[in-house]
Amino acid sequence: PAVRAIEALQEEGEEKKDGGLDSSADAALSPSDDPAASGESLATKQHRKSTRILSTLEDKLRELDVALGQCRRTVLGRIPHVVLKPHPRILEACLLLGDDASALSSISSNMDLDKVGLTAALSDDAFLNEVQSTVNHWIVQIRKVTVLPSTTPFPSGESAETEANADLEEVSFWMGLEESLKHIRRELDKPSVRLTLALLKAAKRFVAT
């Protein structure tokens, strides 16, 4: 669609040039008792052509927007939506911090787990195994996204039109992947996720972290 829009503009531009020369020649060769009237007619014609060019451009841009939207919907359907769900006991521990922004932002591997009632959990192997299993599932989810650049086959266009569609699909893929990676970063920055990793590090469960 973008290529067709450019070609249309070029054709309209050539028509405008040819039309301007023809109009000038007609004005010079045909008799006219009122030069001002002839000038007004030429200006009106040029304005009409300019309006047609703008209208064509708007149509092509709309086609491009529709094609891009269709590609994005196709691509986003292929990119997994990652949601990192913590262990219920971790969620309860986060509730002890309330809405205190400074307390939530202070969650790290060096934090005092006694503040959230998780000190005793360091010796609870069954609980730690469940938490570690949760994190292992997170890793699997995230890897499904991070491997996409090396595992996604991009279509190759056999004609000008299919090549344009292939380019749109690839652009949409990278845009969708960027959005997905930003979302994963936000998920990893959630207090419950950071507390989960802090707990496993304190318990020396380094494989998961």
PDB file of C-alpha atoms in Angstrom:
ATOM      1  CA  PRO A   1       0.000   0.000   0.000  1.00  0.00           C
ATOM      2  CA  ALA A   2       2.822   2.444   0.800  1.00  0.00           C
ATOM      3  CA  VAL A   3       4.482   1.770  -2.562  1.00  0.00           C
ATOM      4  CA  ARG A   4       1.197   2.257  -4.390  1.00  0.00           C
ATOM      5  CA  ALA A   5       0.620   5.528  -2.552  1.00  0.00           C
ATOM      6  CA  ILE A   6       4.017   6.861  -3.645  1.00  0.00           C
ATOM      7  CA  GLU A   7       3.417   5.763  -7.250  1.00  0.00           C
ATOM      8  CA  ALA A   8       0.028   7.448  -7.237  1.00  0.00           C
ATOM      9  CA  LEU A   9       1.555  10.677  -5.992  1.00  0.00           C
ATOM     10  CA  GLN A  10       4.228  10.547  -8.695  1.00  0.00           C
ATOM     11  CA  GLU A  11       1.603   9.977 -11.399  1.00  0.00           C
ATOM     12  CA  GLU A  12      -0.524  12.838 -10.066  1.00  0.00           C
ATOM     13  CA  GLY A  13       2.558  15.068  -9.975  1.00  0.00           C
ATOM     14  CA  GLU A  14       3.330  14.321 -13.622  1.00  0.00           C
ATOM     15  CA  GLU A  15      -0.286  14.953 -14.568  1.00  0.00           C
ATOM     16  CA  LYS A  16      -0.123  18.256 -12.729  1.00  0.00           C
ATOM     17  CA  LYS A  17       2.982  19.305 -14.640  1.00  0.00           C
ATOM     18  CA  ASP A  18       1.526  18.228 -18.011  1.00  0.00           C
ATOM     19  CA  GLY A  19      -1.807  19.795 -17.209  1.00  0.00           C
ATOM     20  CA  GLY A  20      -0.123  23.052 -16.232  1.00  0.00           C
ATOM     21  CA  LEU A  21       1.795  23.193 -19.511  1.00  0.00           C
ATOM     22  CA  ASP A  22      -1.289  22.325 -21.564  1.00  0.00           C
ATOM     23  CA  SER A  23      -3.331  24.959 -19.761  1.00  0.00           C
ATOM     24  CA  SER A  24      -0.646  27.565 -20.309  1.00  0.00           C
ATOM     25  CA  ALA A  25      -0.421  26.681 -24.003  1.00  0.00           C
ATOM     26  CA  ASP A  26      -4.200  26.805 -24.404  1.00  0.00           C
ATOM     27  CA  ALA A  27      -4.328  30.135 -22.646  1.00  0.00           C
ATOM     28  CA  ALA A  28      -1.635  31.527 -24.966  1.00  0.00           C
ATOM     29  CA  LEU A  29      -3.149  30.184 -28.199  1.00  0.00           C
ATOM     30  CA  SER A  30      -6.865  30.699 -27.547  1.00  0.00           C
ATOM     31  CA  PRO A  31      -8.259  34.176 -27.699  1.00  0.00           C
ATOM     32  CA  SER A  32      -9.488  35.716 -24.490  1.00  0.00           C
ATOM     33  CA  ASP A  33     -10.937  39.111 -23.888  1.00  0.00           C
ATOM     34  CA  ASP A  34     -10.635  38.750 -20.112  1.00  0.00           C
ATOM     35  CA  PRO A  35      -7.146  37.640 -18.893  1.00  0.00           C
ATOM     36  CA  ALA A  36      -8.296  37.770 -15.294  1.00  0.00           C
ATOM     37  CA  ALA A  37     -11.062  35.266 -16.018  1.00  0.00           C
ATOM     38  CA  SER A  38      -8.564  32.913 -17.718  1.00  0.00           C
ATOM     39  CA  GLY A  39      -6.236  33.154 -14.731  1.00  0.00           C
ATOM     40  CA  GLU A  40      -9.056  32.335 -12.352  1.00  0.00           C
ATOM     41  CA  SER A  41     -10.035  29.283 -14.423  1.00  0.00           C
ATOM     42  CA  LEU A  42      -6.460  27.953 -14.392  1.00  0.00           C
ATOM     43  CA  ALA A  43      -6.168  28.447 -10.626  1.00  0.00           C
ATOM     44  CA  THR A  44      -9.435  26.603 -10.096  1.00  0.00           C
ATOM     45  CA  LYS A  45      -8.231  23.687 -12.203  1.00  0.00           C
ATOM     46  CA  GLN A  46      -4.955  23.465 -10.307  1.00  0.00           C
ATOM     47  CA  HIS A  47      -6.798  23.584  -6.986  1.00  0.00           C
ATOM     48  CA  ARG A  48      -9.057  20.751  -8.135  1.00  0.00           C
ATOM     49  CA  LYS A  49      -6.022  18.628  -9.045  1.00  0.00           C
ATOM     50  CA  SER A  50      -4.354  19.367  -5.704  1.00  0.00           C
ATOM     51  CA  THR A  51      -7.530  18.337  -3.911  1.00  0.00           C
ATOM     52  CA  ARG A  52      -7.597  15.080  -5.881  1.00  0.00           C
ATOM     53  CA  ILE A  53      -3.959  14.348  -4.967  1.00  0.00           C
ATOM     54  CA  LEU A  54      -4.659  14.911  -1.278  1.00  0.00           C
ATOM     55  CA  SER A  55      -7.741  12.727  -1.446  1.00  0.00           C
ATOM     56  CA  THR A  56      -5.736   9.921  -3.095  1.00  0.00           C
ATOM     57  CA  LEU A  57      -3.038  10.220  -0.444  1.00  0.00           C
ATOM     58  CA  GLU A  58      -5.618  10.029   2.346  1.00  0.00           C
ATOM     59  CA  ASP A  59      -7.121   6.875   0.790  1.00  0.00           C
ATOM     60  CA  LYS A  60      -3.696   5.221   0.525  1.00  0.00           C
ATOM     61  CA  LEU A  61      -2.831   6.115   4.106  1.00  0.00           C
ATOM     62  CA  ARG A  62      -6.102   4.613   5.290  1.00  0.00           C
ATOM     63  CA  GLU A  63      -5.324   1.424   3.363  1.00  0.00           C
ATOM     64  CA  LEU A  64      -1.872   1.331   4.945  1.00  0.00           C
ATOM     65  CA  ASP A  65      -3.330   1.826   8.422  1.00  0.00           C
ATOM     66  CA  VAL A  66      -5.838  -1.001   7.914  1.00  0.00           C
ATOM     67  CA  ALA A  67      -3.137  -3.358   6.596  1.00  0.00           C
ATOM     68  CA  LEU A  68      -0.835  -2.522   9.491  1.00  0.00           C
ATOM     69  CA  GLY A  69      -3.638  -3.094  11.990  1.00  0.00           C
ATOM     70  CA  GLN A  70      -4.404  -6.502  10.480  1.00  0.00           C
ATOM     71  CA  CYS A  71      -0.723  -7.475  10.643  1.00  0.00           C
ATOM     72  CA  ARG A  72      -0.447  -6.355  14.270  1.00  0.00           C
ATOM     73  CA  ARG A  73      -3.483  -8.414  15.266  1.00  0.00           C
ATOM     74  CA  THR A  74      -1.972 -11.449  13.532  1.00  0.00           C
ATOM     75  CA  VAL A  75       1.420 -10.957  15.182  1.00  0.00           C
ATOM     76  CA  LEU A  76       0.057 -10.260  18.660  1.00  0.00           C
ATOM     77  CA  GLY A  77      -1.899 -13.486  18.418  1.00  0.00           C
ATOM     78  CA  ARG A  78       1.394 -15.346  18.051  1.00  0.00           C
ATOM     79  CA  ILE A  79       3.242 -13.635  20.938  1.00  0.00           C
ATOM     80  CA  PRO A  80       2.376 -15.181  24.336  1.00  0.00           C
ATOM     81  CA  HIS A  81       1.032 -12.840  26.995  1.00  0.00           C
ATOM     82  CA  VAL A  82       3.170 -13.436  30.088  1.00  0.00           C
ATOM     83  CA  VAL A  83       1.611 -13.068  33.538  1.00  0.00           C
ATOM     84  CA  LEU A  84       3.837 -13.977  36.499  1.00  0.00           C
ATOM     85  CA  LYS A  85       1.549 -15.371  39.208  1.00  0.00           C
ATOM     86  CA  PRO A  86       3.278 -15.697  42.593  1.00  0.00           C
ATOM     87  CA  HIS A  87       2.605 -18.235  45.324  1.00  0.00           C
ATOM     88  CA  PRO A  88      -0.478 -17.304  47.436  1.00  0.00           C
ATOM     89  CA  ARG A  89       1.658 -17.143  50.580  1.00  0.00           C
ATOM     90  CA  ILE A  90       3.934 -14.599  48.902  1.00  0.00           C
ATOM     91  CA  LEU A  91       0.917 -12.476  48.042  1.00  0.00           C
ATOM     92  CA  GLU A  92      -0.186 -12.548  51.673  1.00  0.00           C
ATOM     93  CA  ALA A  93       3.284 -11.429  52.748  1.00  0.00           C
ATOM     94  CA  CYS A  94       3.130  -8.476  50.343  1.00  0.00           C
ATOM     95  CA  LEU A  95      -0.170  -7.412  51.888  1.00  0.00           C
ATOM     96  CA  LEU A  96       1.672  -6.872  55.177  1.00  0.00           C
ATOM     97  CA  LEU A  97       3.568  -4.044  53.492  1.00  0.00           C
ATOM     98  CA  GLY A  98       0.296  -2.353  52.574  1.00  0.00           C
ATOM     99  CA  ASP A  99       0.457   0.540  50.132  1.00  0.00           C
ATOM    100  CA  ASP A 100       3.693   1.936  51.517  1.00  0.00           C
ATOM    101  CA  ALA A 101       5.583   2.809  48.331  1.00  0.00           C
ATOM    102  CA  SER A 102       8.959   3.046  50.083  1.00  0.00           C
ATOM    103  CA  ALA A 103       8.491  -0.371  51.708  1.00  0.00           C
ATOM    104  CA  LEU A 104       7.451  -1.959  48.427  1.00  0.00           C
ATOM    105  CA  SER A 105      10.371  -0.423  46.569  1.00  0.00           C
ATOM    106  CA  SER A 106      12.789  -1.637  49.267  1.00  0.00           C
ATOM    107  CA  ILE A 107      12.090  -5.291  48.498  1.00  0.00           C
ATOM    108  CA  SER A 108      15.423  -6.821  47.536  1.00  0.00           C
ATOM    109  CA  SER A 109      17.606  -9.842  48.146  1.00  0.00           C
ATOM    110  CA  ASN A 110      18.977  -8.189  51.309  1.00  0.00           C
ATOM    111  CA  MET A 111      15.651  -7.319  52.908  1.00  0.00           C
ATOM    112  CA  ASP A 112      14.591  -8.509  56.345  1.00  0.00           C
ATOM    113  CA  LEU A 113      12.111 -11.324  55.661  1.00  0.00           C
ATOM    114  CA  ASP A 114      10.866 -11.101  59.234  1.00  0.00           C
ATOM    115  CA  LYS A 115       9.008  -7.904  58.240  1.00  0.00           C
ATOM    116  CA  VAL A 116       6.752  -9.944  56.005  1.00  0.00           C
ATOM    117  CA  GLY A 117       6.606 -13.067  58.163  1.00  0.00           C
ATOM    118  CA  LEU A 118       8.702 -15.252  55.887  1.00  0.00           C
ATOM    119  CA  THR A 119      11.714 -15.945  58.088  1.00  0.00           C
ATOM    120  CA  ALA A 120      10.293 -19.280  59.205  1.00  0.00           C
ATOM    121  CA  ALA A 121       9.674 -20.192  55.563  1.00  0.00           C
ATOM    122  CA  LEU A 122      13.425 -20.477  55.003  1.00  0.00           C
ATOM    123  CA  SER A 123      13.342 -23.863  56.730  1.00  0.00           C
ATOM    124  CA  ASP A 124      10.110 -25.053  55.092  1.00  0.00           C
ATOM    125  CA  ASP A 125      11.365 -27.233  52.236  1.00  0.00           C
ATOM    126  CA  ALA A 126       7.893 -28.096  50.952  1.00  0.00           C
ATOM    127  CA  PHE A 127       6.967 -24.419  50.649  1.00  0.00           C
ATOM    128  CA  LEU A 128      10.315 -23.520  49.057  1.00  0.00           C
ATOM    129  CA  ASN A 129       9.879 -26.310  46.509  1.00  0.00           C
ATOM    130  CA  GLU A 130       6.490 -24.909  45.555  1.00  0.00           C
ATOM    131  CA  VAL A 131       7.932 -21.411  45.173  1.00  0.00           C
ATOM    132  CA  GLN A 132      10.830 -22.702  43.126  1.00  0.00           C
ATOM    133  CA  SER A 133       8.437 -24.599  40.878  1.00  0.00           C
ATOM    134  CA  THR A 134       6.493 -21.358  40.375  1.00  0.00           C
ATOM    135  CA  VAL A 135       9.632 -19.506  39.305  1.00  0.00           C
ATOM    136  CA  ASN A 136      10.623 -22.324  36.959  1.00  0.00           C
ATOM    137  CA  HIS A 137       7.239 -21.901  35.284  1.00  0.00           C
ATOM    138  CA  TRP A 138       7.934 -18.164  34.927  1.00  0.00           C
ATOM    139  CA  ILE A 139      11.197 -18.966  33.175  1.00  0.00           C
ATOM    140  CA  VAL A 140       9.398 -21.230  30.698  1.00  0.00           C
ATOM    141  CA  GLN A 141       6.828 -18.516  29.993  1.00  0.00           C
ATOM    142  CA  ILE A 142       9.445 -15.832  29.409  1.00  0.00           C
ATOM    143  CA  ARG A 143      11.556 -18.056  27.171  1.00  0.00           C
ATOM    144  CA  LYS A 144       8.570 -18.582  24.877  1.00  0.00           C
ATOM    145  CA  VAL A 145       8.832 -14.861  24.110  1.00  0.00           C
ATOM    146  CA  THR A 146      12.603 -14.395  24.078  1.00  0.00           C
ATOM    147  CA  VAL A 147      13.153 -17.196  21.522  1.00  0.00           C
ATOM    148  CA  LEU A 148      10.704 -15.722  19.011  1.00  0.00           C
ATOM    149  CA  PRO A 149      13.312 -13.644  17.073  1.00  0.00           C
ATOM    150  CA  SER A 150      15.243 -16.815  16.227  1.00  0.00           C
ATOM    151  CA  THR A 151      12.263 -19.120  15.663  1.00  0.00           C
ATOM    152  CA  THR A 152       9.770 -16.918  13.786  1.00  0.00           C
ATOM    153  CA  PRO A 153       9.787 -17.427   9.984  1.00  0.00           C
ATOM    154  CA  PHE A 154       9.184 -14.165   8.145  1.00  0.00           C
ATOM    155  CA  PRO A 155       7.311 -14.357   4.800  1.00  0.00           C
ATOM    156  CA  SER A 156       9.087 -13.332   1.620  1.00  0.00           C
ATOM    157  CA  GLY A 157       7.172 -11.412  -1.025  1.00  0.00           C
ATOM    158  CA  GLU A 158       7.085 -12.805  -4.548  1.00  0.00           C
ATOM    159  CA  SER A 159       5.565  -9.635  -5.994  1.00  0.00           C
ATOM    160  CA  ALA A 160       5.554  -5.953  -5.142  1.00  0.00           C
ATOM    161  CA  GLU A 161       2.247  -6.263  -3.284  1.00  0.00           C
ATOM    162  CA  THR A 162       3.147  -9.386  -1.286  1.00  0.00           C
ATOM    163  CA  GLU A 163       6.561  -7.913  -0.503  1.00  0.00           C
ATOM    164  CA  ALA A 164       4.899  -4.820   0.956  1.00  0.00           C
ATOM    165  CA  ASN A 165       2.626  -7.038   3.084  1.00  0.00           C
ATOM    166  CA  ALA A 166       5.620  -9.096   4.225  1.00  0.00           C
ATOM    167  CA  ASP A 167       7.440  -5.932   5.278  1.00  0.00           C
ATOM    168  CA  LEU A 168       4.383  -4.765   7.222  1.00  0.00           C
ATOM    169  CA  GLU A 169       4.120  -8.103   9.000  1.00  0.00           C
ATOM    170  CA  GLU A 170       7.792  -8.046  10.015  1.00  0.00           C
ATOM    171  CA  VAL A 171       7.536  -4.466  11.302  1.00  0.00           C
ATOM    172  CA  SER A 172       4.422  -5.419  13.266  1.00  0.00           C
ATOM    173  CA  PHE A 173       6.245  -8.416  14.737  1.00  0.00           C
ATOM    174  CA  TRP A 174       9.083  -6.310  16.141  1.00  0.00           C
ATOM    175  CA  MET A 175       6.642  -3.719  17.487  1.00  0.00           C
ATOM    176  CA  GLY A 176       4.600  -6.460  19.172  1.00  0.00           C
ATOM    177  CA  LEU A 177       7.734  -8.096  20.574  1.00  0.00           C
ATOM    178  CA  GLU A 178       8.908  -4.797  22.035  1.00  0.00           C
ATOM    179  CA  GLU A 179       5.561  -4.297  23.765  1.00  0.00           C
ATOM    180  CA  SER A 180       5.664  -7.846  25.123  1.00  0.00           C
ATOM    181  CA  LEU A 181       9.195  -7.442  26.517  1.00  0.00           C
ATOM    182  CA  LYS A 182       8.237  -4.163  28.196  1.00  0.00           C
ATOM    183  CA  HIS A 183       5.266  -5.937  29.767  1.00  0.00           C
ATOM    184  CA  ILE A 184       7.559  -8.714  31.055  1.00  0.00           C
ATOM    185  CA  ARG A 185       9.850  -6.096  32.594  1.00  0.00           C
ATOM    186  CA  ARG A 186       6.857  -4.595  34.416  1.00  0.00           C
ATOM    187  CA  GLU A 187       5.853  -8.058  35.632  1.00  0.00           C
ATOM    188  CA  LEU A 188       9.366  -8.721  36.953  1.00  0.00           C
ATOM    189  CA  ASP A 189       9.288  -5.435  38.813  1.00  0.00           C
ATOM    190  CA  LYS A 190       6.115  -6.291  40.758  1.00  0.00           C
ATOM    191  CA  PRO A 191       6.664  -6.454  44.563  1.00  0.00           C
ATOM    192  CA  SER A 192       5.385 -10.036  44.752  1.00  0.00           C
ATOM    193  CA  VAL A 193       7.843 -11.189  42.087  1.00  0.00           C
ATOM    194  CA  ARG A 194      10.785  -9.383  43.685  1.00  0.00           C
ATOM    195  CA  LEU A 195       9.850 -10.828  47.077  1.00  0.00           C
ATOM    196  CA  THR A 196       9.723 -14.320  45.565  1.00  0.00           C
ATOM    197  CA  LEU A 197      13.253 -13.983  44.190  1.00  0.00           C
ATOM    198  CA  ALA A 198      14.496 -12.470  47.454  1.00  0.00           C
ATOM    199  CA  LEU A 199      13.100 -15.425  49.393  1.00  0.00           C
ATOM    200  CA  LEU A 200      14.730 -17.999  47.122  1.00  0.00           C
ATOM    201  CA  LYS A 201      18.065 -16.214  47.265  1.00  0.00           C
ATOM    202  CA  ALA A 202      17.924 -16.069  51.060  1.00  0.00           C
ATOM    203  CA  ALA A 203      17.141 -19.807  51.062  1.00  0.00           C
ATOM    204  CA  LYS A 204      20.112 -20.347  48.719  1.00  0.00           C
ATOM    205  CA  ARG A 205      17.917 -21.711  45.957  1.00  0.00           C
ATOM    206  CA  PHE A 206      20.189 -20.207  43.312  1.00  0.00           C
ATOM    207  CA  VAL A 207      19.096 -22.477  40.449  1.00  0.00           C
ATOM    208  CA  ALA A 208      15.713 -20.781  40.140  1.00  0.00           C
ATOM    209  CA  THR A 209      16.990 -17.234  40.507  1.00  0.00           C
TER     210      THR A 209
END
